[in-house]
Amino acid sequence: EPEVTQTPSHQVTQMGQEVILRCVPISNHLYFYWYRQILGQKVEFLVSFYNNEISEKSEIFDDQFSVERPDGSNFTLKIRSTKLEDSAMYFCASSDGGINEQFFGPGTRLTVL
Amino acid sequence: AQSVAQPEDQVNVAEGNPLTVKCTYSVSGNPYLFWYVQYPNRGLQFLLKYITGDNLVKGSYGFEAEFNKSQTSFHLKKPSALVSDSALYFCAVRRRMDTGRRALTFGSGTRLQVQP
């Protein structure tokens, strides 16, 4: 069964450093998403991406964040200058559009020291 | 704005007994509703969805959910719980009319503990 994959599984970084989280969505999917889950809290939407552009973003997704689909398979989330409060589990998801469900990856745990 | 409430942080049930995990939602217009399950150190796995039609939706692993428009609820149920069902369960909503806005709004999650 096809699945969304994410790398790395755990990323530790120093405050102020840039990080790039990587995702490989399901191959025939057209819509891509990033969500995050701060420890003990609910899953929150960050951004959705379709046709090589952002289609929707939340207030969390400020200028420190960016997304890119650099090739036909990868989908990345970049945080330019990490803050302590960026520590969270980041989930990538994809869907084939319409009303279909989103499929989530296993997550990248980001720890900012 | 849309929101989801899962009023119980934890639900405890004995193996073999029926289980219910509650979810209520608030959204303008008609909703798309989803249940996801999260096992330790894993991502979110899709269980089932309500789009339209029959109010009783059947999903993976014997789970089902009932959409109740008047009560704005979408409770998750299973007739006979298994120890392996122990996990964190999330309800999520999306507005049906927002064809260009697909962000899911999640509830805070309910931890299901099934005792042997």
mmCIF file of N, CA and C in Angstrom, chain B residues 2-70:
data_model
loop_
_atom_site.group_PDB
_atom_site.id
_atom_site.type_symbol
_atom_site.label_atom_id
_atom_site.label_comp_id
_atom_site.label_asym_id
_atom_site.label_seq_id
_atom_site.Cartn_x
_atom_site.Cartn_y
_atom_site.Cartn_z
ATOM 1 N N GLN B 2 -14.269 27.047 12.009
ATOM 2 C CA GLN B 2 -14.726 25.703 12.329
ATOM 3 C C GLN B 2 -13.967 25.180 13.536
ATOM 4 N N SER B 3 -14.614 24.282 14.284
ATOM 5 C CA SER B 3 -13.961 23.720 15.469
ATOM 6 C C SER B 3 -14.500 22.324 15.727
ATOM 7 N N VAL B 4 -13.726 21.574 16.482
ATOM 8 C CA VAL B 4 -14.093 20.220 16.870
ATOM 9 C C VAL B 4 -13.852 20.080 18.365
ATOM 10 N N ALA B 5 -14.790 19.452 19.036
ATOM 11 C CA ALA B 5 -14.634 19.208 20.468
ATOM 12 C C ALA B 5 -14.667 17.711 20.738
ATOM 13 N N GLN B 6 -13.685 17.243 21.457
ATOM 14 C CA GLN B 6 -13.680 15.875 21.949
ATOM 15 C C GLN B 6 -13.686 16.007 23.472
ATOM 16 N N PRO B 7 -14.840 15.830 24.082
ATOM 17 C CA PRO B 7 -15.001 16.203 25.487
ATOM 18 C C PRO B 7 -14.248 15.318 26.470
ATOM 19 N N GLU B 8 -13.840 14.138 26.026
ATOM 20 C CA GLU B 8 -13.163 13.210 26.938
ATOM 21 C C GLU B 8 -11.696 13.099 26.577
ATOM 22 N N ASP B 9 -10.827 13.379 27.574
ATOM 23 C CA ASP B 9 -9.394 13.199 27.332
ATOM 24 C C ASP B 9 -9.060 11.718 27.222
ATOM 25 N N GLN B 10 -9.768 10.905 28.015
ATOM 26 C CA GLN B 10 -9.486 9.475 28.017
ATOM 27 C C GLN B 10 -10.787 8.701 28.181
ATOM 28 N N VAL B 11 -10.839 7.574 27.499
ATOM 29 C CA VAL B 11 -11.954 6.639 27.626
ATOM 30 C C VAL B 11 -11.364 5.284 27.991
ATOM 31 N N ASN B 12 -11.897 4.694 29.049
ATOM 32 C CA ASN B 12 -11.457 3.365 29.472
ATOM 33 C C ASN B 12 -12.591 2.380 29.241
ATOM 34 N N VAL B 13 -12.249 1.251 28.658
ATOM 35 C CA VAL B 13 -13.266 0.235 28.388
ATOM 36 C C VAL B 13 -12.612 -1.140 28.503
ATOM 37 N N ALA B 14 -13.394 -2.107 28.929
ATOM 38 C CA ALA B 14 -12.884 -3.474 29.033
ATOM 39 C C ALA B 14 -12.957 -4.157 27.675
ATOM 40 N N GLU B 15 -11.988 -5.009 27.426
ATOM 41 C CA GLU B 15 -11.969 -5.755 26.163
ATOM 42 C C GLU B 15 -13.271 -6.522 25.993
ATOM 43 N N GLY B 16 -13.817 -6.456 24.776
ATOM 44 C CA GLY B 16 -15.059 -7.148 24.491
ATOM 45 C C GLY B 16 -16.297 -6.275 24.664
ATOM 46 N N ASN B 17 -16.141 -5.169 25.394
ATOM 47 C CA ASN B 17 -17.272 -4.258 25.572
ATOM 48 C C ASN B 17 -17.347 -3.268 24.421
ATOM 49 N N PRO B 18 -18.535 -2.700 24.200
ATOM 50 C CA PRO B 18 -18.632 -1.664 23.164
ATOM 51 C C PRO B 18 -17.934 -0.391 23.615
ATOM 52 N N LEU B 19 -17.423 0.367 22.637
ATOM 53 C CA LEU B 19 -16.777 1.628 22.962
ATOM 54 C C LEU B 19 -17.392 2.760 22.157
ATOM 55 N N THR B 20 -17.360 3.933 22.753
ATOM 56 C CA THR B 20 -17.788 5.153 22.067
ATOM 57 C C THR B 20 -16.793 6.252 22.386
ATOM 58 N N VAL B 21 -16.329 6.932 21.361
ATOM 59 C CA VAL B 21 -15.475 8.106 21.519
ATOM 60 C C VAL B 21 -16.253 9.276 20.911
ATOM 61 N N LYS B 22 -16.465 10.292 21.724
ATOM 62 C CA LYS B 22 -17.378 11.365 21.332
ATOM 63 C C LYS B 22 -16.686 12.484 20.568
ATOM 64 N N CYS B 23 -17.446 13.073 19.640
ATOM 65 C CA CYS B 23 -16.957 14.204 18.861
ATOM 66 C C CYS B 23 -18.134 15.089 18.512
ATOM 67 N N THR B 24 -18.019 16.371 18.744
ATOM 68 C CA THR B 24 -18.993 17.337 18.237
ATOM 69 C C THR B 24 -18.235 18.380 17.448
ATOM 70 N N TYR B 25 -18.924 18.981 16.496
ATOM 71 C CA TYR B 25 -18.238 19.912 15.606
ATOM 72 C C TYR B 25 -19.055 21.185 15.461
ATOM 73 N N SER B 26 -18.371 22.199 15.000
ATOM 74 C CA SER B 26 -19.029 23.459 14.673
ATOM 75 C C SER B 26 -18.473 23.942 13.352
ATOM 76 N N VAL B 27 -19.357 24.106 12.383
ATOM 77 C CA VAL B 27 -18.920 24.563 11.067
ATOM 78 C C VAL B 27 -20.110 25.222 10.393
ATOM 79 N N SER B 28 -19.872 26.238 9.596
ATOM 80 C CA SER B 28 -20.992 26.831 8.869
ATOM 81 C C SER B 28 -21.203 26.016 7.606
ATOM 82 N N GLY B 29 -22.432 25.652 7.368
ATOM 83 C CA GLY B 29 -22.725 24.808 6.220
ATOM 84 C C GLY B 29 -22.550 23.346 6.564
ATOM 85 N N ASN B 30 -22.503 22.535 5.534
ATOM 86 C CA ASN B 30 -22.389 21.097 5.734
ATOM 87 C C ASN B 30 -20.934 20.673 5.874
ATOM 88 N N PRO B 31 -20.705 19.652 6.700
ATOM 89 C CA PRO B 31 -19.319 19.253 6.976
ATOM 90 C C PRO B 31 -18.902 17.992 6.244
ATOM 91 N N TYR B 32 -17.593 17.890 6.073
ATOM 92 C CA TYR B 32 -16.958 16.593 5.866
ATOM 93 C C TYR B 32 -16.319 16.238 7.201
ATOM 94 N N LEU B 33 -16.512 15.013 7.662
ATOM 95 C CA LEU B 33 -16.014 14.607 8.972
ATOM 96 C C LEU B 33 -15.130 13.378 8.857
ATOM 97 N N PHE B 34 -14.100 13.334 9.675
ATOM 98 C CA PHE B 34 -13.105 12.275 9.597
ATOM 99 C C PHE B 34 -12.730 11.808 11.003
ATOM 100 N N TRP B 35 -12.354 10.536 11.083
ATOM 101 C CA TRP B 35 -11.690 10.022 12.274
ATOM 102 C C TRP B 35 -10.324 9.462 11.867
ATOM 103 N N TYR B 36 -9.336 9.822 12.684
ATOM 104 C CA TYR B 36 -7.983 9.301 12.530
ATOM 105 C C TYR B 36 -7.540 8.682 13.846
ATOM 106 N N VAL B 37 -6.624 7.718 13.747
ATOM 107 C CA VAL B 37 -6.063 7.085 14.937
ATOM 108 C C VAL B 37 -4.547 7.256 14.901
ATOM 109 N N GLN B 38 -3.985 7.466 16.085
ATOM 110 C CA GLN B 38 -2.528 7.635 16.183
ATOM 111 C C GLN B 38 -1.989 6.662 17.226
ATOM 112 N N TYR B 39 -1.125 5.755 16.769
ATOM 113 C CA TYR B 39 -0.436 4.853 17.670
ATOM 114 C C TYR B 39 0.875 5.497 18.100
ATOM 115 N N PRO B 40 1.451 5.080 19.214
ATOM 116 C CA PRO B 40 2.682 5.707 19.714
ATOM 117 C C PRO B 40 3.765 5.781 18.657
ATOM 118 N N ASN B 41 4.345 6.968 18.519
ATOM 119 C CA ASN B 41 5.457 7.206 17.587
ATOM 120 C C ASN B 41 5.083 6.918 16.132
ATOM 121 N N ARG B 42 3.825 7.036 15.837
ATOM 122 C CA ARG B 42 3.379 6.835 14.462
ATOM 123 C C ARG B 42 2.599 8.064 13.995
ATOM 124 N N GLY B 43 2.358 8.118 12.703
ATOM 125 C CA GLY B 43 1.540 9.194 12.147
ATOM 126 C C GLY B 43 0.071 8.912 12.342
ATOM 127 N N LEU B 44 -0.735 9.746 11.744
ATOM 128 C CA LEU B 44 -2.184 9.603 11.834
ATOM 129 C C LEU B 44 -2.666 8.640 10.755
ATOM 130 N N GLN B 45 -3.447 7.664 11.166
ATOM 131 C CA GLN B 45 -4.011 6.715 10.205
ATOM 132 C C GLN B 45 -5.493 6.984 10.033
ATOM 133 N N PHE B 46 -5.922 7.068 8.797
ATOM 134 C CA PHE B 46 -7.317 7.307 8.485
ATOM 135 C C PHE B 46 -8.166 6.103 8.889
ATOM 136 N N LEU B 47 -9.290 6.382 9.551
ATOM 137 C CA LEU B 47 -10.221 5.319 9.939
ATOM 138 C C LEU B 47 -11.488 5.330 9.097
ATOM 139 N N LEU B 48 -12.124 6.501 9.030
ATOM 140 C CA LEU B 48 -13.372 6.594 8.277
ATOM 141 C C LEU B 48 -13.734 8.052 8.052
ATOM 142 N N LYS B 49 -14.725 8.259 7.160
ATOM 143 C CA LYS B 49 -15.159 9.616 6.850
ATOM 144 C C LYS B 49 -16.653 9.625 6.586
ATOM 145 N N TYR B 50 -17.238 10.797 6.854
ATOM 146 C CA TYR B 50 -18.605 11.063 6.447
ATOM 147 C C TYR B 50 -18.560 12.172 5.403
ATOM 148 N N ILE B 51 -19.159 11.874 4.251
ATOM 149 C CA ILE B 51 -19.228 12.874 3.187
ATOM 150 C C ILE B 51 -20.685 13.266 2.964
ATOM 151 N N THR B 52 -21.501 12.285 2.663
ATOM 152 C CA THR B 52 -22.919 12.513 2.450
ATOM 153 C C THR B 52 -23.612 11.159 2.479
ATOM 154 N N GLY B 53 -24.933 11.177 2.511
ATOM 155 C CA GLY B 53 -25.639 9.906 2.425
ATOM 156 C C GLY B 53 -25.928 9.305 3.779
ATOM 157 N N ASP B 54 -25.750 8.001 3.874
ATOM 158 C CA ASP B 54 -26.079 7.250 5.082
ATOM 159 C C ASP B 54 -25.361 7.825 6.293
ATOM 160 N N ASN B 55 -26.119 8.055 7.357
ATOM 161 C CA ASN B 55 -25.530 8.673 8.551
ATOM 162 C C ASN B 55 -24.596 7.731 9.297
ATOM 163 N N LEU B 56 -24.735 6.434 9.093
ATOM 164 C CA LEU B 56 -23.852 5.475 9.738
ATOM 165 C C LEU B 56 -22.758 5.095 8.750
ATOM 166 N N VAL B 57 -21.531 5.398 9.148
ATOM 167 C CA VAL B 57 -20.391 5.172 8.274
ATOM 168 C C VAL B 57 -19.545 4.047 8.850
ATOM 169 N N LYS B 58 -19.168 3.111 8.017
ATOM 170 C CA LYS B 58 -18.304 2.022 8.476
ATOM 171 C C LYS B 58 -16.877 2.258 7.972
ATOM 172 N N GLY B 59 -15.905 1.902 8.822
ATOM 173 C CA GLY B 59 -14.524 2.150 8.457
ATOM 174 C C GLY B 59 -13.634 0.961 8.740
ATOM 175 N N SER B 60 -12.349 1.276 8.929
ATOM 176 C CA SER B 60 -11.350 0.228 9.127
ATOM 177 C C SER B 60 -11.451 -0.385 10.517
ATOM 178 N N TYR B 61 -10.973 -1.612 10.636
ATOM 179 C CA TYR B 61 -10.799 -2.321 11.917
ATOM 180 C C TYR B 61 -12.101 -2.454 12.711
ATOM 181 N N GLY B 62 -13.244 -2.471 12.029
ATOM 182 C CA GLY B 62 -14.516 -2.670 12.699
ATOM 183 C C GLY B 62 -15.129 -1.423 13.309
ATOM 184 N N PHE B 63 -14.482 -0.270 13.101
ATOM 185 C CA PHE B 63 -15.018 0.985 13.627
ATOM 186 C C PHE B 63 -16.144 1.512 12.742
ATOM 187 N N GLU B 64 -17.038 2.231 13.359
ATOM 188 C CA GLU B 64 -18.095 2.928 12.654
ATOM 189 C C GLU B 64 -18.361 4.244 13.364
ATOM 190 N N ALA B 65 -19.036 5.143 12.684
ATOM 191 C CA ALA B 65 -19.355 6.432 13.285
ATOM 192 C C ALA B 65 -20.719 6.867 12.787
ATOM 193 N N GLU B 66 -21.421 7.564 13.651
ATOM 194 C CA GLU B 66 -22.759 8.017 13.306
ATOM 195 C C GLU B 66 -22.799 9.532 13.232
ATOM 196 N N PHE B 67 -23.186 10.036 12.091
ATOM 197 C CA PHE B 67 -23.343 11.473 11.875
ATOM 198 C C PHE B 67 -24.735 11.883 12.335
ATOM 199 N N ASN B 68 -24.799 12.867 13.210
ATOM 200 C CA ASN B 68 -26.063 13.376 13.691
ATOM 201 C C ASN B 68 -26.065 14.880 13.467
ATOM 202 N N LYS B 69 -26.805 15.301 12.448
ATOM 203 C CA LYS B 69 -26.760 16.718 12.070
ATOM 204 C C LYS B 69 -27.384 17.604 13.142
ATOM 205 N N SER B 70 -28.487 17.167 13.718
ATOM 206 C CA SER B 70 -29.181 18.005 14.697
ATOM 207 C C SER B 70 -28.347 18.209 15.958
#
